[in-house]
Each structure stands twice: as C-alpha cells, then as structure tokens.
C-alpha cells in the first residue's frame, strides 16, 4: 500500500481538549491511518484547521483530481464515532450557498458525537456518475467517489465506527436518496430537504435539465444519455424506491407559497427587492415542484410499505431559511440511524 502524504498546516497552540475528550488526531498532528481505496484513491494532504476542523485533500482515481473534504470532528473523539455526510446543493459548496455560509447546521452539530463530512466541489453535477466527460463540467464520477473511494479513506484516517448517514438539500436532496440505493448498506439514514426524487419522468427530467444545462452549462446527454433513456431511470430514486427499505428517512418540502423567511432583507432572504422577488417567484416555482415530487414519493413509499418521516410545510420557498429550520428537525431521524 502506498503511504499517504499528510501535510498539516494552520496549527494553533493549545488545541488539545481535556484528557477525556482529546482528539487523537489533533494531539498527534497525524491522521490515524493512511488508507488507500481499492482503485488507488487516497488522502494526499490534510490540514488541521483548529481543535475541531480538518480539511482533507482526497485524490479521486475515478475523476483523476483532488477533492476537498471538510471535516468537523465529534465533540468527544476519544473513541470511534459515526459519520454524517452533509451535501451542499447545486453549487457543490463552491459558492456561498452552502451549509457553512448560510446555515447553523455545523454549530448545531458541535456538541454531537459525529464526524461531519462536507465535500467541496462537483457543482451542477447532481453528484452522480456521468457516462461521458463534459466540455464544461469535466469528469464527474461522484457516485463512485461517495460509495467506493471516500468511505474507506474517512473510516481509516479518522477512526470512525463505520456507521454512516447522509443529508442534502435541493439537487442533493435527490442524490442522498440515490446513493443508498446505489450502495446498499452503506448508509443507515438519509435526510432530503426540498429535493425531487423523480428524475426520469417529464417533471423530474426538467428539474435535472434546469440545473445541469440552464444553470451549469453542461449537457445532460453526457450525464445519463438521451432524456428518458436507461441512465435516467437507473438513477431515479422514485422508480427504485425499494432500495430505500431499512433506512431511517426524513423528507421535507415547502409548497412555494411565501412564508416567514420570504421577507424583504430578512436574515435568510436574498438581499434587496430584486433578491426577494427572485426568491419568491423562482424559488416559489421550484419549491412547488419539489412539493409535487415529494408527495409522489410519499405515495410510492406507502405503497411499498417503507416507513419514512415526511414534513410538508404549508408555506416556504426554495431557500436557506427553511433548510436551516429543517436540519435540526431531521436530527432525531438521522441520530437514530447513526446510533446516537
């Protein structure tokens, strides 16, 4: 096995916690192991940012590039803890529309005994495996990365207990339902906020094309082939919902009707009158669509006898104020799956 190169930067004096809760990685200034995935993926650099946060630079063999992974360590890292993979939306966390910039989720998790894993990258890709490289969006093999390459690196380097959950919003609200289907047993729980579980029907396909093509400049034929083809069906969590059996599930959406966070210059509103109009009009239409998809998913899961927790809010647009509210509401479901 090729040894991983671990370069640590940004160390601060006095980072160690009390003896009972000290993080062995921070104390030793070294990852607990230097694992290499089966295809040669590995951690090429690690930066200890402070007593709780580490940035990993992970080489993905499938994509032949390095991916940034931000890690928030458990409140007590003195023994192996579970892992929550927290996915950003369409921008992949490369913009300011991220859990870190627009929510209090990381603060909420500070006293929880869980490793929080946030990938930075993959904008407009739906975090899926593309069948071809795209001239604009490059090579995307995110299903492979999340299911085959990254988990053994995280588990070995951070000393986790191997129990995983996953949560995501908007486009990633589709992804976090697709990944457990793609890799049965990898995750024990999933939370999807304002996502559309359908990808192969006309409504769901338009959501995908809006994200990938209109906003991202990519070509969905490079992602899954012609619209309606096998790739679109294979990656449709609604069609393949049987694969969600056994997971703890939390799924939420608003209706698109303006709600408490849709106010001029509100804390979670886009700034100014133009920003609010954008949030109410465009965000309202998108959330009305996710509401349609989510009701369909509830019907599908009921038909299959698969239990899930749904939260259908009577108002709310496709915006951060509501996702910030939803994360702590979903935590009991995620925590149950994580064994916390």
XYZ file of C-alpha atoms in Angstrom:
340
model
C 0.000 0.000 0.000
C 1.334 3.400 -0.953
C 1.698 5.641 2.060
C -0.443 8.736 2.118
C 1.292 12.070 2.278
C -0.196 14.102 5.098
C 0.822 17.731 5.342
C -0.581 19.627 8.281
C -0.935 23.405 8.350
C -2.573 26.117 10.408
C -1.868 24.518 13.774
C -2.680 26.685 16.773
C -1.160 26.423 20.201
C -3.250 24.849 22.930
C -5.529 22.896 20.607
C -5.856 19.872 22.848
C -9.070 19.323 24.773
C -9.261 17.794 28.200
C -7.760 14.328 28.571
C -11.198 12.696 28.454
C -12.229 14.305 25.182
C -8.919 14.992 23.429
C -8.885 14.243 19.728
C -6.005 11.867 18.992
C -5.604 13.329 15.503
C -5.188 16.861 16.812
C -2.937 15.731 19.662
C -0.634 13.702 17.430
C -0.934 16.039 14.444
C -1.414 12.978 12.255
C -4.288 11.015 10.797
C -4.906 7.672 12.466
C -4.029 5.735 9.302
C -3.019 6.264 5.693
C -5.587 4.173 3.817
C -5.775 3.733 0.062
C -9.025 2.777 -1.673
C -9.179 -0.236 -3.960
C -8.778 1.923 -7.075
C -5.862 3.937 -5.703
C -7.761 6.891 -4.264
C -6.024 8.370 -1.243
C -5.658 11.368 1.033
C -2.830 13.473 -0.364
C -2.898 16.301 2.159
C -4.532 17.071 5.478
C -4.748 20.422 7.217
C -5.707 20.715 10.859
C -7.573 23.998 10.963
C -8.372 24.059 14.681
C -9.325 21.706 17.511
C -12.457 20.505 15.699
C -11.929 21.039 11.979
C -9.745 19.285 9.421
C -9.528 19.797 5.671
C -8.651 16.726 3.637
C -7.458 16.798 0.047
C -8.560 13.492 -1.428
C -7.310 12.173 -4.752
C -10.140 10.507 -6.658
C -8.795 7.943 -9.101
C -12.153 7.805 -10.888
C -12.091 11.548 -11.615
C -8.295 11.924 -11.632
C -8.459 15.031 -9.482
C -8.246 16.133 -5.872
C -11.470 16.806 -3.985
C -11.614 18.971 -0.862
C -13.366 17.365 2.094
C -14.080 19.498 5.161
C -14.391 17.545 8.398
C -15.880 18.585 11.707
C -14.772 16.130 14.349
C -17.046 14.750 17.109
C -17.467 16.568 20.401
C -15.685 13.616 22.011
C -13.294 11.935 19.581
C -11.650 9.693 22.161
C -13.437 6.648 20.715
C -14.789 5.697 17.272
C -17.855 7.703 16.250
C -20.345 7.571 13.327
C -20.233 9.784 10.253
C -22.710 12.179 8.663
C -22.095 13.077 5.029
C -23.568 16.563 4.550
C -24.004 17.535 0.896
C -24.466 21.035 -0.463
C -26.825 21.965 -3.279
C -26.324 22.660 -6.972
C -23.215 24.795 -6.454
C -21.376 21.998 -4.685
C -20.330 24.264 -1.810
C -18.030 26.146 -4.168
C -20.199 29.258 -3.803
C -21.718 30.991 -0.781
C -24.882 28.874 -0.988
C -23.522 26.284 1.408
C -24.281 24.781 4.809
C -21.312 26.650 6.268
C -22.179 30.054 4.806
C -25.963 30.010 5.008
C -26.964 27.837 7.967
C -26.260 26.985 11.582
C -26.061 23.243 10.972
C -22.394 22.954 11.922
C -22.992 24.889 15.142
C -25.931 22.615 15.911
C -23.665 19.595 15.497
C -20.804 20.899 17.641
C -21.980 19.069 20.743
C -22.834 15.867 18.859
C -20.574 12.827 18.724
C -20.452 12.575 14.963
C -17.891 13.148 12.226
C -19.359 15.622 9.728
C -18.053 15.234 6.183
C -18.647 18.016 3.660
C -17.338 17.688 0.099
C -16.473 20.901 -1.728
C -16.828 20.547 -5.489
C -18.998 18.894 -8.110
C -21.172 21.884 -8.956
C -24.089 21.247 -11.333
C -23.229 17.524 -11.463
C -26.057 16.086 -9.345
C -23.220 14.188 -7.598
C -23.744 11.259 -9.952
C -21.591 9.197 -12.304
C -21.623 10.731 -15.792
C -21.270 8.438 -18.774
C -19.039 10.926 -20.647
C -16.712 13.785 -19.817
C -18.438 17.135 -20.360
C -16.717 20.055 -22.139
C -17.976 22.453 -19.473
C -18.328 20.382 -16.300
C -15.479 17.947 -16.869
C -15.329 14.406 -15.487
C -17.899 13.532 -12.866
C -17.834 10.158 -11.124
C -19.420 11.172 -7.846
C -21.407 8.011 -7.169
C -18.144 6.077 -7.359
C -16.419 8.661 -5.186
C -19.065 8.645 -2.454
C -19.727 4.906 -2.403
C -16.351 3.316 -3.189
C -13.486 5.781 -2.846
C -14.210 8.144 0.041
C -15.775 5.964 2.795
C -12.770 3.668 3.408
C -10.487 6.708 3.497
C -12.695 8.513 6.011
C -13.145 5.414 8.152
C -9.458 4.556 8.243
C -7.972 8.023 8.563
C -10.482 9.345 11.108
C -11.087 6.132 13.041
C -14.863 6.100 12.649
C -17.118 3.242 13.751
C -18.297 2.659 10.175
C -21.903 3.794 10.705
C -22.991 6.413 8.150
C -25.879 8.749 7.399
C -26.295 11.283 4.610
C -28.242 14.536 4.216
C -28.644 17.045 1.424
C -30.784 19.826 0.010
C -32.198 20.813 -3.356
C -30.374 18.815 -6.079
C -28.572 16.864 -3.383
C -31.978 16.009 -1.983
C -32.148 13.683 -4.985
C -28.568 12.466 -4.520
C -28.941 11.460 -0.878
C -31.757 9.124 -1.869
C -29.926 7.767 -4.922
C -26.653 6.920 -3.157
C -28.153 4.487 -0.591
C -29.839 2.695 -3.487
C -26.557 2.538 -5.417
C -24.663 1.086 -2.421
C -26.988 -0.924 -0.167
C -25.910 -0.981 3.461
C -23.520 1.966 3.267
C -25.910 4.394 4.973
C -28.282 3.836 7.873
C -30.234 7.091 7.470
C -30.915 9.785 4.886
C -32.489 13.246 5.073
C -33.602 15.090 1.931
C -34.724 18.725 2.053
C -36.584 20.201 -0.941
C -35.352 17.573 -3.372
C -37.122 15.910 -6.283
C -36.827 12.137 -6.064
C -38.034 11.708 -9.644
C -35.514 12.009 -12.461
C -36.962 10.000 -15.328
C -40.499 11.389 -15.629
C -41.093 14.663 -17.544
C -41.310 16.860 -14.424
C -38.221 15.419 -12.753
C -36.253 15.481 -16.001
C -36.934 19.195 -16.351
C -35.534 19.794 -12.859
C -32.353 17.982 -13.828
C -32.020 19.857 -17.120
C -32.654 23.205 -15.425
C -29.784 22.584 -13.018
C -27.278 20.950 -15.317
C -27.930 22.772 -18.576
C -29.572 26.136 -17.849
C -27.571 26.970 -14.734
C -24.482 24.831 -15.128
C -23.911 24.962 -18.874
C -23.466 21.194 -19.084
C -25.134 18.593 -21.278
C -27.408 16.018 -19.645
C -26.719 13.607 -22.506
C -23.164 13.409 -21.183
C -24.614 12.693 -17.751
C -27.186 9.939 -18.318
C -27.697 9.830 -22.080
C -30.794 10.945 -24.008
C -33.712 12.021 -21.834
C -35.831 9.016 -20.870
C -33.063 6.503 -21.523
C -31.844 3.803 -19.143
C -29.460 6.101 -17.250
C -32.278 8.433 -16.244
C -34.339 5.520 -14.924
C -31.413 3.823 -13.166
C -30.727 6.999 -11.178
C -34.376 7.672 -10.280
C -34.972 7.137 -6.519
C -38.735 7.140 -7.075
C -38.591 4.256 -9.548
C -36.028 2.373 -7.452
C -37.552 3.226 -4.074
C -37.431 -0.389 -2.901
C -33.731 0.272 -2.315
C -34.645 2.685 0.487
C -36.096 -0.074 2.626
C -34.437 -0.336 6.017
C -33.169 3.260 6.128
C -34.279 5.880 8.606
C -35.736 8.525 6.276
C -36.600 12.199 6.762
C -38.004 14.038 3.739
C -39.332 17.599 3.719
C -40.551 20.333 1.413
C -42.490 23.572 1.395
C -45.267 24.498 -1.022
C -43.738 27.500 -2.762
C -46.164 29.901 -1.072
C -44.127 32.706 0.586
C -43.552 32.099 4.275
C -41.777 33.518 7.298
C -38.327 33.668 5.677
C -39.564 35.346 2.495
C -39.416 38.957 3.681
C -37.526 41.983 2.393
C -33.916 41.915 3.632
C -34.731 39.118 6.042
C -31.923 37.133 7.634
C -32.351 34.264 5.183
C -33.715 36.200 2.199
C -31.788 37.198 -0.891
C -30.883 40.894 -0.461
C -32.965 43.749 -1.788
C -36.267 43.905 -3.592
C -34.851 42.103 -6.636
C -33.451 39.321 -4.465
C -36.751 38.854 -2.677
C -38.647 38.797 -5.963
C -36.243 36.146 -7.237
C -36.679 34.078 -4.080
C -40.480 34.348 -4.126
C -41.019 33.831 -7.860
C -38.289 31.426 -8.945
C -37.843 29.852 -5.517
C -41.599 29.509 -5.235
C -41.923 27.681 -8.540
C -39.048 25.327 -7.733
C -40.411 24.505 -4.297
C -43.868 23.874 -5.716
C -42.186 21.333 -7.968
C -40.353 19.625 -5.118
C -43.640 19.548 -3.223
C -45.184 17.642 -6.140
C -42.258 15.206 -6.273
C -42.239 14.666 -2.513
C -45.953 13.881 -2.337
C -45.407 11.359 -5.112
C -42.537 9.804 -3.179
C -44.684 9.546 -0.063
C -47.355 7.710 -2.065
C -44.715 5.395 -3.521
C -43.172 4.560 -0.140
C -46.616 3.955 1.336
C -47.408 1.543 -1.498
C -44.172 -0.322 -0.790
C -44.706 -0.312 2.971
C -41.485 1.609 3.605
C -41.748 3.893 6.653
C -40.463 7.462 6.454
C -40.881 10.749 8.272
C -42.304 13.454 5.988
C -42.663 17.124 6.826
C -44.878 19.025 4.392
C -44.702 22.675 5.387
C -47.749 24.756 4.376
C -45.547 27.602 3.108
C -41.965 28.264 2.139
C -39.858 28.813 -0.967
C -36.717 27.027 -2.178
C -34.400 28.914 0.146
C -31.978 28.623 3.051
C -34.153 29.794 5.915
C -36.323 26.711 5.598
C -33.379 24.308 5.191
C -31.781 25.824 8.270
C -35.025 25.074 10.145
C -35.314 21.576 8.725
C -31.889 20.299 9.692
C -32.469 20.193 13.472
C -35.968 18.804 12.856
C -34.407 15.937 10.941
C -31.703 15.257 13.509
C -33.659 12.729 15.620
C -34.145 10.597 12.499
C -30.501 10.895 11.476
C -29.334 10.285 15.042
C -31.415 7.121 15.275
C -29.749 5.748 12.171
C -26.335 6.766 13.477
C -26.962 5.035 16.788
C -26.746 8.270 18.787
